[in-house]
Amino acid sequence: MKHTVQRDWRTSRPSRRNRVSFDQTTALGGLTMALFAYILYYFIYPMIAKGLLW
């Protein structure tokens, strides 16, 4: 079987109007940052305030 190249490559690319999108990577990054902020605020900051870490 002969290998062929897709001729209409522009249909597979996103349009220029829709460059900002909320995809899975953005969602996981946001959840990671929220979890990090939660841990920092509720566990790490009280330890620093009480002088347990310094």
mmCIF file of C-alpha atoms in Angstrom, residues 30-46:
data_model
loop_
_atom_site.group_PDB
_atom_site.id
_atom_site.type_symbol
_atom_site.label_atom_id
_atom_site.label_comp_id
_atom_site.label_asym_id
_atom_site.label_seq_id
_atom_site.Cartn_x
_atom_site.Cartn_y
_atom_site.Cartn_z
ATOM 1 C CA GLY A 30 -5.777 25.141 37.649
ATOM 2 C CA LEU A 31 -6.644 22.283 39.989
ATOM 3 C CA THR A 32 -2.973 21.777 40.810
ATOM 4 C CA MET A 33 -2.497 25.439 41.658
ATOM 5 C CA ALA A 34 -5.675 25.464 43.774
ATOM 6 C CA LEU A 35 -4.529 22.385 45.697
ATOM 7 C CA PHE A 36 -1.084 23.906 46.232
ATOM 8 C CA ALA A 37 -2.626 27.143 47.535
ATOM 9 C CA TYR A 38 -4.919 25.168 49.875
ATOM 10 C CA ILE A 39 -2.033 23.164 51.327
ATOM 11 C CA LEU A 40 0.094 26.275 51.699
ATOM 12 C CA TYR A 41 -2.633 28.290 53.435
ATOM 13 C CA TYR A 42 -4.084 25.639 55.743
ATOM 14 C CA PHE A 43 -1.002 23.590 56.668
ATOM 15 C CA ILE A 44 2.238 25.453 55.966
ATOM 16 C CA TYR A 45 1.252 29.001 56.971
ATOM 17 C CA PRO A 46 0.008 28.050 60.490
#
